[in-house]
């Protein structure tokens, strides 16, 4: 049986950054030993993916960031563009493989952290701690005894909710023959795409140079599309809207992010906690996750070092979650046109303030000021009916098999 003070299950954004924080030099009284368990290569390990977030000025992961921007653009359904300056914030693009290399370099000099490839099958409470059971890459059984477990694996099923939409997407990393992109501007939402029967759809463009960009087609709706449908949408968007001309697709990525007002359990036992998207870090109204993961992980690391029970704090305030529940209901019922709603917000609210609002960094007065730009009547109707809407499990047939986190 292996042993460690802390076991982290999963080496994605949540697991890697938590291992980095727990092993950082500190004068705190507790210096925990950490075992990071990553799934062996195969279906349990997610493919490379892209995370985006914003922060003020330089950040701890800047050397791994692919690109960053201070200008965001939204194209409304009529084609009218709105460009917002977000200084002193920067919108940052981080690839998962670059982040893993960044973390590995720093962990190489920190012997308190070990990594093992283990397919975790069970996490169970035992007296005074927890036990993690699984198999290694060769199929041999693995048992680890620990004080604390932080589990980032996606749940087998989504919690019951009043409203659940899926943010699902497919992206192409493209290289064009001619200079087709403005490297200084992110196309955050481009609604010049056909509207689906339910929900909303938009293009998303992260330019890394005049000839290179990640171009995504994204929908907020109840069910995912087939690969052929995503590919057809991307062909139409790059050809008819962006007019890229001759270009090459050098790589692809895809994912599904639940957007739900369901409450996520942050603890499944006295010594077992969920972190990352599994612990409710995803902002229900946007799908952004990475920044909330970092906030939770900083609090966890501080609690472990202080010898306290490291229950992850809520990733988003009660007020933010209540506003998100109303918006999700309004979008799902069709009372609010999503394309018009988001376009109007970016037209009327300064972009930097709107990003702080989306990240839960605004006060009550600013929240009310942003809310004044929402369609009041449908929002009030959605808010009034929410207490009477029962929470139901998300249909198994529509559930994402492997929730991803591009944001």
Short mmCIF file of C-alpha atoms in Angstrom, two decimals, residues 1-9 19 22 30-37 111-116 124 126-132 142-150 271 304:
data_model
loop_
_atom_site.label_atom_id
_atom_site.label_comp_id
_atom_site.label_asym_id
_atom_site.label_seq_id
_atom_site.Cartn_x
_atom_site.Cartn_y
_atom_site.Cartn_z
CA UNK A 1 0.00 0.00 0.00
CA UNK A 2 1.29 3.43 -0.99
CA UNK A 3 0.86 6.41 1.34
CA UNK A 4 0.75 10.22 1.06
CA UNK A 5 -0.70 13.10 3.03
CA UNK A 6 -2.68 14.26 -0.02
CA UNK A 7 -3.85 12.35 -3.07
CA UNK A 8 -4.99 14.29 -6.15
CA UNK A 9 -7.01 12.27 -8.65
CA UNK A 19 -0.15 19.99 -6.85
CA UNK A 22 0.62 22.47 -2.30
CA UNK A 30 2.36 21.73 7.45
CA UNK A 31 4.39 20.57 4.42
CA UNK A 32 2.29 17.76 2.94
CA UNK A 33 3.49 14.91 0.78
CA UNK A 34 1.42 14.78 -2.42
CA UNK A 35 0.64 11.93 -4.80
CA UNK A 36 -0.81 12.99 -8.15
CA UNK A 37 -2.66 10.18 -9.92
CA UNK A 111 10.35 15.90 -4.09
CA UNK A 112 7.24 16.22 -1.92
CA UNK A 113 5.16 15.57 -5.07
CA UNK A 114 5.11 12.24 -6.88
CA UNK A 115 3.16 11.25 -10.01
CA UNK A 116 1.77 7.83 -10.87
CA UNK A 124 -13.58 5.32 -0.01
CA UNK A 126 -11.50 4.82 6.16
CA UNK A 127 -10.86 5.74 9.82
CA UNK A 128 -8.87 8.96 9.91
CA UNK A 129 -8.64 9.40 6.16
CA UNK A 130 -9.38 7.78 2.81
CA UNK A 131 -8.21 5.00 0.54
CA UNK A 132 -7.88 5.19 -3.25
CA UNK A 142 -2.99 -0.12 -6.61
CA UNK A 143 -4.02 0.96 -3.12
CA UNK A 144 -3.14 4.33 -1.60
CA UNK A 145 -3.83 5.42 1.97
CA UNK A 146 -4.08 9.16 2.56
CA UNK A 147 -5.39 11.88 4.83
CA UNK A 148 -7.07 13.98 2.11
CA UNK A 149 -8.32 13.17 -1.40
CA UNK A 150 -9.08 15.81 -4.04
CA UNK A 271 -11.75 13.48 3.95
CA UNK A 304 -3.96 22.13 4.19
#
